[in-house]
Coordinates of C-alpha atoms in Angstrom, one line a residue:
M1 CA 66.3 77.2 -17.6
N2 CA 69.3 76.3 -19.7
K3 CA 70.0 72.6 -19.4
L4 CA 73.3 72.7 -21.3
P5 CA 75.7 73.1 -18.3
S6 CA 74.3 70.0 -16.7
L7 CA 74.6 68.1 -19.9
L8 CA 78.2 69.1 -20.3
A9 CA 78.9 68.2 -16.7
A10 CA 77.4 64.8 -17.2
V11 CA 79.4 63.6 -20.2
D12 CA 81.6 60.8 -18.9
A13 CA 83.2 58.0 -20.9
Q14 CA 83.6 55.9 -17.7
E15 CA 79.9 55.5 -17.2
G16 CA 78.1 52.2 -18.2
L17 CA 76.8 51.6 -21.6
A18 CA 73.2 52.6 -20.8
Q19 CA 74.2 55.8 -19.1
R20 CA 76.5 56.9 -21.9
H21 CA 73.7 56.4 -24.4
L22 CA 71.1 58.1 -22.2
W23 CA 73.4 61.1 -22.2
L24 CA 73.2 61.1 -26.0
L25 CA 69.4 60.9 -25.9
D26 CA 69.2 63.8 -23.5
L27 CA 71.5 65.9 -25.7
C28 CA 69.4 65.2 -28.8
A29 CA 66.3 66.0 -26.9
W30 CA 67.8 69.3 -25.9
F31 CA 68.7 70.1 -29.6
R32 CA 65.0 69.4 -30.5
G33 CA 63.6 71.7 -27.9
D34 CA 59.9 72.2 -28.4
Q35 CA 60.1 71.0 -32.1
R36 CA 58.7 74.2 -33.4
S37 CA 61.7 76.0 -35.0
V38 CA 64.6 74.6 -37.0
P39 CA 66.6 77.8 -36.6
A40 CA 66.2 77.5 -32.8
A41 CA 67.5 73.9 -32.9
I42 CA 70.5 75.0 -35.0
G43 CA 71.1 77.8 -32.5
R44 CA 71.2 75.3 -29.7
F45 CA 73.6 73.2 -31.7
E46 CA 75.9 76.2 -32.2
Q47 CA 75.6 77.0 -28.5
F48 CA 76.7 73.4 -27.7
L49 CA 79.7 73.8 -30.0
D50 CA 80.7 77.1 -28.5
A51 CA 80.4 75.8 -24.9
V52 CA 82.5 72.7 -25.6
Q53 CA 85.2 74.7 -27.5
A54 CA 85.4 77.1 -24.5
Q55 CA 86.0 74.3 -22.0
P56 CA 89.1 72.1 -22.8
D57 CA 88.3 69.6 -20.0
V58 CA 84.7 69.1 -21.4
Q59 CA 86.2 68.7 -24.9
Q60 CA 88.6 66.0 -23.6
R61 CA 85.8 64.2 -21.9
L62 CA 83.6 64.5 -25.0
Q63 CA 86.4 63.0 -27.2
A64 CA 86.9 60.1 -24.8
W65 CA 83.1 59.5 -24.8
W66 CA 83.1 59.6 -28.6
R67 CA 86.0 57.1 -28.8
V68 CA 84.2 54.7 -26.5
L69 CA 81.0 55.1 -28.5
A70 CA 82.8 54.4 -31.8
S71 CA 84.5 51.3 -30.4
T72 CA 81.4 49.8 -28.8
V73 CA 78.6 50.6 -31.2
D74 CA 78.5 48.9 -34.5
I75 CA 77.4 51.5 -37.1
T76 CA 77.2 49.1 -40.0
P77 CA 73.7 47.9 -39.3
L78 CA 72.6 51.6 -39.4
L79 CA 74.2 52.2 -42.7
A80 CA 73.4 48.9 -44.4
D81 CA 70.2 47.6 -42.9
F82 CA 68.3 50.4 -41.3
G83 CA 64.9 50.7 -42.9
F84 CA 65.0 47.2 -44.4
A85 CA 63.4 44.0 -43.2
P86 CA 65.8 41.5 -41.5
R87 CA 64.3 38.9 -43.9
T88 CA 62.9 39.5 -47.4
A89 CA 59.4 38.6 -46.4
F90 CA 56.4 40.9 -46.0
A91 CA 55.0 39.0 -43.0
S92 CA 58.2 39.1 -41.0
E93 CA 58.5 42.9 -41.5
L94 CA 54.9 43.4 -40.5
S95 CA 55.4 41.4 -37.3
E96 CA 58.6 43.3 -36.6
R97 CA 56.8 46.7 -36.9
L98 CA 54.1 45.5 -34.6
R99 CA 56.7 44.4 -32.1
R100 CA 58.4 47.8 -32.2
K101 CA 55.0 49.5 -31.7
L102 CA 54.1 47.4 -28.7
L103 CA 57.4 46.8 -26.9
P104 CA 59.7 49.5 -25.6
A105 CA 63.3 49.8 -26.8
T106 CA 66.3 50.0 -24.5
P107 CA 69.4 52.3 -24.8
E108 CA 71.5 49.5 -23.5
T109 CA 72.5 48.3 -26.9
T110 CA 75.5 48.1 -29.2
D111 CA 73.3 48.2 -32.3
A112 CA 73.5 51.7 -33.9
S113 CA 70.1 51.2 -35.5
E114 CA 68.4 50.8 -32.1
L115 CA 70.2 53.7 -30.6
F116 CA 69.5 55.9 -33.7
M117 CA 65.8 55.4 -33.4
L118 CA 65.9 56.3 -29.7
A119 CA 68.0 59.4 -30.2
L120 CA 66.3 60.8 -33.3
P121 CA 62.7 59.6 -33.1
T122 CA 60.8 62.5 -34.7
A123 CA 60.3 64.0 -38.2
F124 CA 61.7 67.3 -36.8
D125 CA 65.1 65.6 -36.3
A126 CA 65.3 65.1 -40.1
R127 CA 64.6 68.8 -40.7
W128 CA 67.2 70.2 -38.3
L129 CA 69.9 67.7 -39.3
A130 CA 69.3 68.6 -43.0
A131 CA 69.7 72.3 -42.1
L132 CA 73.2 71.9 -40.6
E133 CA 75.8 73.7 -42.6
A134 CA 79.3 72.5 -43.5
S135 CA 80.9 74.9 -40.9
H136 CA 78.8 73.3 -38.1
L137 CA 79.9 69.8 -39.1
S138 CA 83.5 70.8 -39.5
R139 CA 83.6 72.2 -36.0
L140 CA 81.8 69.1 -34.6
T141 CA 84.3 66.9 -36.3
A142 CA 87.2 68.8 -34.9
L143 CA 85.8 68.9 -31.4
L144 CA 85.3 65.1 -31.5
G145 CA 88.8 64.6 -32.8
A146 CA 87.4 62.6 -35.7
G147 CA 88.9 64.6 -38.6
N148 CA 92.3 62.9 -38.9
E149 CA 93.3 60.5 -41.6
V150 CA 93.1 57.5 -39.4
E151 CA 89.5 58.3 -38.4
L152 CA 88.6 59.0 -42.0
A153 CA 90.1 55.6 -43.1
Q154 CA 88.1 53.8 -40.5
W155 CA 84.9 55.6 -41.6
R156 CA 85.5 54.7 -45.2
R157 CA 86.1 51.0 -44.2
L158 CA 82.8 51.0 -42.3
V159 CA 80.9 52.5 -45.2
L160 CA 82.5 50.0 -47.7
D161 CA 81.4 47.2 -45.4
A162 CA 77.9 48.6 -45.5
I163 CA 78.0 48.8 -49.3
T164 CA 79.1 45.1 -49.4
Y165 CA 76.3 44.0 -47.1
C166 CA 73.7 45.8 -49.2
A167 CA 75.2 44.3 -52.4
V168 CA 74.9 40.8 -51.0
Q169 CA 71.2 41.4 -50.2
I170 CA 70.6 42.7 -53.7
Q171 CA 72.2 39.6 -55.1
A172 CA 70.1 37.4 -52.9
A173 CA 66.9 39.0 -54.0
G174 CA 68.0 39.0 -57.7
F175 CA 68.9 35.3 -57.5
S176 CA 65.6 34.3 -55.9
S177 CA 63.5 32.1 -58.2
E178 CA 60.3 34.2 -57.5
L179 CA 61.9 37.3 -59.1
R180 CA 64.4 35.7 -61.5
Q181 CA 61.8 33.7 -63.4
R182 CA 59.8 36.8 -64.0
M183 CA 62.7 39.0 -65.2
S184 CA 62.9 39.6 -68.9
T185 CA 65.4 37.7 -71.0
E186 CA 67.1 40.9 -72.1
A187 CA 67.6 42.1 -68.5
L188 CA 69.2 38.8 -67.5
A189 CA 71.4 38.5 -70.5
S190 CA 74.0 40.9 -69.0
R191 CA 74.0 38.9 -65.8
P192 CA 74.0 42.1 -63.6
F193 CA 73.7 40.3 -60.3
H194 CA 76.6 38.0 -61.0
A195 CA 79.1 40.7 -61.4
L196 CA 77.9 43.0 -58.6
S197 CA 80.2 41.6 -56.0
A198 CA 83.3 42.0 -58.2
D199 CA 82.4 45.6 -58.9
V200 CA 82.0 46.3 -55.2
Q201 CA 85.4 44.7 -54.4
M202 CA 87.0 46.8 -57.2
L203 CA 85.6 50.0 -55.6
R204 CA 86.8 48.9 -52.1
D205 CA 90.4 48.2 -53.5
E206 CA 90.6 51.7 -55.1
V207 CA 89.2 53.5 -52.1
M208 CA 91.6 51.8 -49.6
R209 CA 94.8 52.3 -51.7
R210 CA 97.3 54.5 -49.9
T211 CA 98.2 56.3 -53.1
R212 CA 95.0 56.8 -54.9
D213 CA 94.6 57.0 -58.7
G214 CA 91.8 59.4 -59.2
D215 CA 91.0 58.1 -62.7
A216 CA 90.9 54.5 -61.6
L217 CA 88.7 55.3 -58.6
N218 CA 86.2 57.2 -60.8
A219 CA 86.2 54.4 -63.3
A220 CA 85.4 51.8 -60.5
A221 CA 82.7 54.0 -59.1
Q222 CA 81.1 54.6 -62.5
Q223 CA 81.2 50.9 -63.2
L224 CA 79.5 50.1 -59.9
R225 CA 76.8 52.7 -60.6
E226 CA 76.1 51.2 -64.0
R227 CA 75.9 47.7 -62.6
L228 CA 73.4 48.9 -60.0
E229 CA 71.3 50.5 -62.7
S230 CA 71.4 47.2 -64.6
C231 CA 70.2 45.4 -61.4
R232 CA 67.4 47.9 -60.9
Q233 CA 66.3 47.6 -64.6
A234 CA 66.3 43.8 -64.3
A235 CA 64.1 44.0 -61.2
S236 CA 61.8 46.5 -62.9
S237 CA 61.3 44.1 -65.8
V238 CA 59.3 41.9 -63.4
Y239 CA 56.4 44.4 -63.6
T240 CA 56.0 43.9 -67.3
H241 CA 55.3 40.2 -66.8
L242 CA 52.6 40.5 -64.2
D243 CA 49.6 39.9 -66.6
E244 CA 51.0 36.5 -67.5
N245 CA 52.5 35.5 -64.2
G246 CA 50.5 37.3 -61.5
I247 CA 51.9 39.1 -58.5
S248 CA 51.8 38.9 -54.7
V249 CA 52.4 41.3 -51.8
G250 CA 55.6 39.4 -51.0
M251 CA 56.9 39.9 -54.5
V252 CA 56.2 43.6 -54.4
F253 CA 57.9 43.8 -51.0
R254 CA 61.1 42.1 -52.4
L255 CA 61.2 44.4 -55.4
R256 CA 60.8 47.5 -53.3
Q257 CA 63.5 46.3 -50.9
L258 CA 65.9 45.6 -53.9
R259 CA 65.3 49.1 -55.3
Q260 CA 65.8 50.8 -52.0
R261 CA 69.0 49.0 -51.4
V262 CA 70.3 50.2 -54.7
L263 CA 69.5 53.7 -53.7
R264 CA 71.2 53.2 -50.3
I265 CA 74.4 52.0 -52.0
R266 CA 74.4 55.2 -54.1
E267 CA 74.1 57.3 -51.0
L268 CA 76.9 55.4 -49.3
M269 CA 79.1 55.8 -52.4
D270 CA 78.6 59.5 -52.2
C271 CA 79.8 59.4 -48.6
V272 CA 82.9 57.3 -49.2
L273 CA 84.0 59.2 -52.3
A274 CA 83.7 62.6 -50.8
E275 CA 86.9 64.3 -49.6
A276 CA 85.0 65.9 -46.7
P277 CA 82.1 63.4 -46.0
A278 CA 80.6 65.2 -43.0
S279 CA 78.0 67.2 -44.9
I280 CA 76.9 64.2 -47.0
A281 CA 76.8 62.0 -43.9
A282 CA 74.5 64.6 -42.2
R283 CA 72.2 64.4 -45.2
L284 CA 72.3 60.6 -45.1
L285 CA 71.4 60.7 -41.3
S286 CA 68.5 63.1 -42.1
H287 CA 67.2 60.7 -44.7
L288 CA 67.6 57.8 -42.3
V289 CA 65.5 59.7 -39.7
T290 CA 62.7 59.9 -42.4
I291 CA 63.1 56.2 -43.1
G292 CA 62.8 55.6 -39.4
Q293 CA 59.5 57.3 -39.3
E294 CA 58.2 55.2 -42.2
R295 CA 59.7 52.1 -40.5
R296 CA 57.4 52.6 -37.5
S297 CA 54.2 52.8 -39.6
V298 CA 52.3 49.5 -40.2
R299 CA 49.9 51.4 -42.4
A300 CA 52.7 52.7 -44.6
L301 CA 54.0 49.2 -45.0
I302 CA 50.7 47.8 -46.1
A303 CA 49.9 50.7 -48.4
A304 CA 53.2 50.8 -50.1
N305 CA 53.4 47.1 -50.8
S306 CA 49.8 46.5 -51.7
S307 CA 49.6 49.4 -54.2
V308 CA 50.8 47.3 -57.2
L309 CA 48.6 44.4 -56.2
A310 CA 45.6 46.8 -56.0
A311 CA 46.5 48.0 -59.5
K312 CA 46.5 44.5 -60.8
V313 CA 43.3 43.7 -59.0
A314 CA 41.7 46.8 -60.6
E315 CA 43.0 45.8 -64.1
R316 CA 41.7 42.3 -63.8
S317 CA 38.3 43.6 -62.6
A318 CA 38.4 46.0 -65.6
E319 CA 38.7 43.0 -68.0
T320 CA 35.5 41.5 -66.5
G321 CA 33.7 44.9 -66.2
E322 CA 33.9 45.6 -69.9
H323 CA 31.3 42.9 -70.5
Y324 CA 28.8 44.8 -68.3
I325 CA 28.9 48.1 -70.3
T326 CA 26.4 48.5 -73.1
R327 CA 27.1 51.1 -75.9
D328 CA 24.3 50.6 -78.3
R329 CA 20.6 49.8 -78.5
P330 CA 20.9 46.0 -79.2
A331 CA 23.4 45.6 -76.3
Y332 CA 21.0 47.6 -74.1
F333 CA 18.1 45.3 -74.7
S334 CA 20.4 42.3 -74.4
M335 CA 21.2 43.6 -70.9
L336 CA 17.5 43.9 -70.1
R337 CA 16.9 40.2 -71.1
K338 CA 19.9 39.0 -69.1
A339 CA 18.7 41.0 -66.1
A340 CA 15.2 39.6 -66.4
G341 CA 16.8 36.1 -66.3
G342 CA 18.7 37.1 -63.1
G343 CA 15.5 38.4 -61.6
A344 CA 13.7 35.1 -62.3
V345 CA 16.5 33.1 -60.6
T346 CA 16.4 35.6 -57.6
A347 CA 12.7 34.9 -57.2
V348 CA 13.5 31.2 -56.5
T349 CA 16.3 32.4 -54.2
T350 CA 13.7 34.4 -52.2
L351 CA 11.6 31.2 -51.8
L352 CA 14.6 29.2 -50.6
K353 CA 15.6 31.9 -48.2
F354 CA 12.3 31.9 -46.4
A355 CA 12.3 28.1 -46.4
I356 CA 15.7 28.1 -44.6
L357 CA 14.4 30.7 -42.1
T358 CA 11.5 28.5 -41.2
L359 CA 14.0 25.9 -39.9
T360 CA 14.7 28.2 -36.9
L361 CA 18.4 27.4 -36.9
S362 CA 20.8 29.2 -34.7
A363 CA 22.0 32.6 -36.0
F364 CA 25.3 31.3 -37.3
W365 CA 23.9 28.2 -39.1
S366 CA 21.0 30.2 -40.4
G367 CA 23.4 32.7 -41.8
F368 CA 25.7 30.0 -43.2
W369 CA 23.0 28.2 -45.1
V370 CA 21.4 31.4 -46.4
G371 CA 24.9 32.5 -47.5
A372 CA 25.5 29.1 -49.2
M373 CA 22.1 29.4 -50.9
Y374 CA 22.9 33.0 -52.1
A375 CA 26.3 31.9 -53.4
A376 CA 24.7 29.0 -55.3
S377 CA 22.1 31.3 -56.7
F378 CA 24.7 33.9 -57.8
V379 CA 26.8 31.2 -59.4
L380 CA 23.8 29.8 -61.3
I381 CA 23.1 33.3 -62.6
Q382 CA 26.7 33.5 -63.8
L383 CA 26.6 30.1 -65.5
L384 CA 23.3 30.9 -67.3
H385 CA 24.9 34.2 -68.5
F386 CA 22.2 36.2 -66.7
T387 CA 22.9 39.4 -64.8
L388 CA 22.5 40.6 -61.2
A389 CA 22.6 44.3 -61.4
T390 CA 24.3 45.2 -58.1
K391 CA 27.4 43.0 -58.9
Q392 CA 28.2 45.1 -61.9
P393 CA 29.4 48.5 -60.5
A394 CA 32.4 47.2 -58.6
M395 CA 33.5 45.5 -61.8
T396 CA 32.7 48.3 -64.2
A397 CA 34.4 51.0 -62.1
P398 CA 37.9 49.7 -62.9
A399 CA 37.0 49.4 -66.5
M400 CA 36.0 53.0 -66.5
A401 CA 39.1 54.1 -64.7
A402 CA 41.3 52.2 -67.1
K403 CA 40.2 54.7 -69.8
L404 CA 41.8 57.5 -67.7
K405 CA 45.4 56.5 -68.3
D406 CA 45.9 59.3 -70.8
L407 CA 44.1 62.6 -70.1
S408 CA 46.4 64.8 -72.2
D409 CA 43.7 66.1 -74.4
S410 CA 40.1 67.1 -73.8
R411 CA 38.8 64.5 -76.2
A412 CA 39.9 61.7 -73.8
I413 CA 37.8 63.2 -71.1
E414 CA 34.8 63.6 -73.4
E415 CA 35.2 59.9 -74.4
F416 CA 35.2 59.1 -70.7
V417 CA 32.0 61.0 -70.1
D418 CA 30.4 59.0 -73.0
E419 CA 31.5 55.9 -71.1
V420 CA 29.8 57.2 -67.9
A421 CA 26.6 57.6 -69.9
H422 CA 26.9 54.1 -71.3
L423 CA 27.5 52.7 -67.8
V424 CA 24.6 54.5 -66.1
R425 CA 22.3 53.2 -68.9
S426 CA 23.6 49.7 -68.4
Q427 CA 23.0 49.9 -64.6
V428 CA 19.5 51.3 -65.1
A429 CA 18.7 48.5 -67.6
A430 CA 20.1 45.8 -65.2
V431 CA 18.2 47.1 -62.2
L432 CA 15.0 47.5 -64.1
G433 CA 15.3 44.0 -65.6
N434 CA 15.9 42.5 -62.2
V435 CA 13.2 44.4 -60.3
L436 CA 10.5 44.2 -62.9
T437 CA 11.0 40.5 -63.3
V438 CA 11.5 39.4 -59.7
F439 CA 8.3 40.9 -58.4
P440 CA 5.8 39.1 -60.7
A441 CA 8.0 35.9 -60.6
V442 CA 7.7 35.8 -56.8
L443 CA 3.9 36.3 -57.1
L444 CA 3.8 33.4 -59.6
I445 CA 5.8 31.2 -57.2
D446 CA 3.5 32.1 -54.4
A447 CA 0.5 31.1 -56.5
L448 CA 2.1 27.7 -57.2
V449 CA 2.9 27.2 -53.5
R450 CA -0.7 28.0 -52.6
A451 CA -2.0 25.6 -55.3
L452 CA 0.2 22.8 -54.0
S453 CA 0.0 23.4 -50.2
G454 CA -2.9 25.7 -49.7
Q455 CA -0.7 28.1 -47.8
P456 CA 1.1 31.3 -49.0
M457 CA 4.9 31.4 -49.3
I458 CA 5.2 33.2 -46.0
N459 CA 2.6 33.7 -43.2
A460 CA 1.2 37.1 -42.1
E461 CA 3.6 37.4 -39.2
V462 CA 6.7 37.1 -41.4
A463 CA 5.1 39.4 -44.0
H464 CA 4.6 42.1 -41.5
H465 CA 8.2 41.7 -40.3
V466 CA 9.4 42.1 -43.9
L467 CA 7.5 45.3 -44.2
E468 CA 8.8 46.7 -41.0
A469 CA 12.4 45.8 -41.9
Q470 CA 12.3 47.4 -45.3
T471 CA 10.3 50.5 -44.7
L472 CA 12.0 53.8 -45.7
W473 CA 11.7 55.1 -42.2
G474 CA 13.9 52.3 -40.7
P475 CA 17.6 51.8 -41.1
T476 CA 17.0 50.5 -44.7
L477 CA 19.2 53.0 -46.4
L478 CA 22.1 52.5 -44.0
F479 CA 21.9 48.8 -44.6
A480 CA 21.8 49.4 -48.4
A481 CA 25.0 51.4 -48.2
F482 CA 26.6 48.7 -46.1
T483 CA 25.6 46.1 -48.8
G484 CA 27.3 48.3 -51.3
C485 CA 30.5 47.9 -49.2
L486 CA 30.1 44.1 -49.3
L487 CA 29.6 44.3 -53.1
F488 CA 32.9 46.2 -53.4
A489 CA 34.7 43.7 -51.1
A490 CA 33.5 40.9 -53.3
S491 CA 35.0 42.5 -56.3
I492 CA 38.3 42.9 -54.5
I493 CA 38.2 39.2 -53.5
A494 CA 37.5 38.3 -57.1
G495 CA 40.5 40.2 -58.4
W496 CA 42.7 38.8 -55.7
V497 CA 41.6 35.2 -56.4
E498 CA 42.1 35.6 -60.1
N499 CA 45.6 37.1 -59.5
W500 CA 46.3 34.1 -57.2
F501 CA 45.1 31.7 -59.8
V502 CA 47.4 33.2 -62.4
L503 CA 50.3 33.6 -60.0
H504 CA 50.3 29.8 -59.2
R505 CA 49.6 28.9 -62.9
L506 CA 46.7 26.8 -62.0
D507 CA 45.2 26.9 -65.5
S508 CA 48.4 25.4 -66.8
A509 CA 48.4 22.8 -64.1
I510 CA 44.8 21.8 -64.9
R511 CA 45.7 21.6 -68.6
Y512 CA 48.9 19.7 -68.4
N513 CA 49.3 18.0 -65.0
P514 CA 49.8 14.2 -65.8
R515 CA 47.6 13.1 -62.9
I516 CA 44.7 15.3 -64.0
T517 CA 45.0 14.5 -67.7
A518 CA 45.2 10.7 -66.9
L519 CA 42.0 11.1 -64.8
V520 CA 39.8 13.2 -67.0
G521 CA 41.6 13.1 -70.4
A522 CA 43.6 15.8 -72.2
G523 CA 40.6 17.3 -74.1
R524 CA 38.5 17.6 -71.0
A525 CA 41.4 19.0 -69.0
E526 CA 41.9 21.6 -71.7
R527 CA 38.2 22.6 -71.5
W528 CA 38.3 22.8 -67.7
A529 CA 41.4 24.9 -67.7
R530 CA 39.9 27.4 -70.1
F531 CA 36.6 27.4 -68.2
M532 CA 38.2 28.0 -64.9
R533 CA 40.5 30.8 -66.3
E534 CA 37.4 32.5 -67.7
N535 CA 35.1 32.1 -64.7
I536 CA 37.4 32.0 -61.6
S537 CA 36.9 35.7 -61.0
G538 CA 33.1 35.4 -61.2
F539 CA 33.1 32.3 -59.0
A540 CA 35.1 34.2 -56.3
A541 CA 32.9 37.3 -56.5
N542 CA 29.6 35.3 -56.3
I543 CA 30.6 32.9 -53.6
S544 CA 32.3 35.5 -51.4
L545 CA 29.3 37.9 -51.8
G546 CA 26.8 35.1 -51.0
F547 CA 28.5 34.1 -47.8
M548 CA 29.2 37.7 -46.7
M549 CA 25.5 38.5 -47.2
G550 CA 24.5 35.5 -45.1
L551 CA 27.2 35.5 -42.4
V552 CA 28.1 39.2 -41.8
P553 CA 24.7 40.0 -40.2
A554 CA 25.1 37.0 -37.9
F555 CA 28.6 38.0 -36.8
A556 CA 27.4 41.7 -36.5
A557 CA 24.5 40.5 -34.2
F558 CA 27.0 38.6 -32.1
F559 CA 28.9 41.8 -31.4
G560 CA 25.7 43.8 -30.9
L561 CA 26.1 45.9 -34.1
G562 CA 22.7 45.2 -35.6
L563 CA 23.9 45.4 -39.2
D564 CA 21.9 43.7 -42.0
V565 CA 21.9 43.6 -45.8
R566 CA 19.5 45.3 -48.2
H567 CA 20.0 44.1 -51.8
V568 CA 17.6 45.7 -54.3
T569 CA 16.6 42.6 -56.1
L570 CA 16.3 40.4 -53.0
S571 CA 14.4 43.2 -51.2
T572 CA 12.0 43.5 -54.1
G573 CA 11.4 39.7 -54.0
Q574 CA 10.8 39.8 -50.3
L575 CA 8.4 42.7 -50.7
A576 CA 6.5 40.7 -53.4
A577 CA 6.3 37.7 -51.0
A578 CA 4.9 39.9 -48.3
S579 CA 2.4 41.5 -50.7
A580 CA 1.2 38.0 -51.9
S581 CA 0.7 36.9 -48.2
L582 CA -1.2 40.0 -47.1
G583 CA -3.4 40.4 -50.2
W584 CA -4.9 43.4 -51.9
N585 CA -5.7 45.2 -48.7
L586 CA -2.0 45.9 -48.3
L587 CA -2.3 48.6 -51.0
H588 CA -4.2 50.7 -48.5
E589 CA -1.4 50.5 -45.9
P590 CA 1.1 53.4 -45.9
I591 CA 3.9 51.1 -44.8
F592 CA 3.7 49.2 -48.2
W593 CA 4.2 52.4 -50.1
W594 CA 7.1 53.4 -47.9
C595 CA 8.7 50.1 -48.7
V596 CA 8.0 50.6 -52.5
M597 CA 9.7 54.0 -52.3
A598 CA 12.7 52.5 -50.5
I599 CA 13.4 50.0 -53.4
P600 CA 14.9 52.6 -55.9
L601 CA 16.9 54.2 -53.1
I602 CA 18.3 50.8 -52.1
G603 CA 19.3 50.2 -55.7
V604 CA 21.0 53.6 -55.9
L605 CA 22.9 53.0 -52.7
N606 CA 23.9 49.4 -53.7
V607 CA 25.2 50.6 -57.0
G608 CA 26.5 54.0 -56.0
V609 CA 28.5 52.9 -52.9
S610 CA 30.1 49.9 -54.6
F611 CA 30.9 51.9 -57.7
Y612 CA 32.4 54.8 -55.7
L613 CA 34.7 52.6 -53.7
A614 CA 35.9 50.6 -56.7
F615 CA 36.3 53.8 -58.8
R616 CA 38.4 55.4 -56.1
L617 CA 40.6 52.4 -55.9
A618 CA 41.0 52.3 -59.6
L619 CA 41.8 56.0 -59.8
R620 CA 44.5 55.5 -57.1
A621 CA 45.9 52.5 -59.1
H622 CA 46.1 54.6 -62.2
S623 CA 47.5 57.7 -60.4
V624 CA 44.8 60.1 -61.6
S625 CA 45.4 63.5 -60.1
E626 CA 42.9 65.6 -58.2
V627 CA 43.1 68.3 -61.0
D628 CA 42.0 65.7 -63.6
R629 CA 39.3 64.4 -61.3
T630 CA 37.9 68.0 -61.0
R631 CA 37.9 68.3 -64.8
I632 CA 36.0 65.0 -65.1
R633 CA 33.3 66.0 -62.6
A634 CA 32.8 69.2 -64.4
R635 CA 32.3 67.5 -67.8
I636 CA 29.9 64.9 -66.3
L637 CA 27.7 67.7 -64.8
R638 CA 27.7 69.6 -68.1
R639 CA 26.5 66.4 -69.9
W640 CA 23.8 66.0 -67.3
R641 CA 22.5 69.5 -67.7
R642 CA 22.6 69.4 -71.5
Q643 CA 21.6 65.7 -72.3
P644 CA 20.0 64.1 -69.2
L645 CA 18.2 61.5 -71.2
S646 CA 21.5 60.1 -72.6
F647 CA 22.1 58.6 -69.1
F648 CA 18.9 56.5 -69.4
I649 CA 17.9 55.9 -73.1
P650 CA 20.4 54.5 -75.7

């Protein structure tokens, strides 16, 4: 049934605000139809124009409705502010999007932005608006009585107001200390933000002159465009100073807002300078519909504004990860020695874990103190320059991806495959060093405990529980993969903390702060500053990983999830403790051998999952295409078929 006659009969400028706007919403919904065909929507639009043109009384009522709409609804927020945060802060925009998702909007509004989102809420609206031809828009303008010079002058004044508001926001962002102090000296030398208002006013004066000088108008427009480009370049120069100054999500948000306002001014300038602005205005509205779709998405906001931060986290992790890749035989055996040291420390960690569990604390406090002990153990391994194998992959993956910035020739991919072989060898050396050391070290500790107390490290009941928990037939592999996720999360925390440390210039504060230097002395402050700058990432990774391994299972148990961690070195140490408790007869038990077979698979999942997640993040940070990823996979498989030993022996 055709709804158009009832729509035309319902248009009435004398209705209340909400009813007038509801009529507009119904009309736009009728244009959309079933949202399957753009030509069908255009056909309905033409049908509407024909019907109005054929009925002079409807045309008069429509023109009256339009005049009331134009006088009561402020279009400037739509042109100047739609798609931008009301305040230049990421948190406020996030809360605003959540509010829009959770709370319904009302058509009883004089804000054009609110009405626009209600009238054109779908991506299909952007498609059919963009498909409108100039003839359609000319007819609509004539039917609304909006094509005379007075109406055009009013339209230009509103667009110029929107340009002014956008320019003010650009200036505010450009003058903020957070961005200004990170802009390059060359970019600020031309003082682009200072002169922006004057250039906008010059354009306004030229547009609003009764007798236009075309050359002067073009010159004013060109000068404003060049000024906007200078502002954009000044803002972009912030990105070149991130290594020295760090970056935050809030800063990325401000930079994106500034750049998008520059683009909005350019679009508005095209509207105000056009002799017949209807077509350009329709394209602008189509673009605003797309922006409205993005504005509703919380996920898009987080993804867009965290991408640069993710890239910086990946790059900072890459710097650390380079130290974990061995490329020759001496480095390979050095990695074995460091991993052996890490395994020895982990043997003591195993003893302390069982000691804490014997206290029979509540789940939270047991997890807390186990996590604290893990964190202390991991930090000790770091300070002794030993290695814990499973911490490496999440750090080495960004280092690997950093070598994929230039894949223009095949040699670059071949060099990357060489790095993959170096990395796999390094991981094998680290895991072997940890596992082959922690098992005999735990047996030795158990012998010392027996000599001192006459009892094994753990009793038979605990030993059987360890075997049942780590058998290959249980959820061991699932927990090992979950532990790989925790390892990846620890690397992200490490990169974020290091970025935060640099962003707030804490190394400089430790080095030069008068109170600190007066307390510890200038020389010691210098050493502490250098020490913290070099080790802050490792501290963050080790402490966060330790507490996650201790507390996450406790919180998961509270929610009934039953998740646990399986770390290859710690699992090997616990298996050694169970073996020492149950004696040689355990060798005849199948469950023991199922636990032994689970150890290498735990290592593979710990390493593989954490590396995969970190590598995907780094690939996304470096914008490596799917085509290049396919080429890389093919080269790695070819190396594996031709030289499999290169992945294990230097």
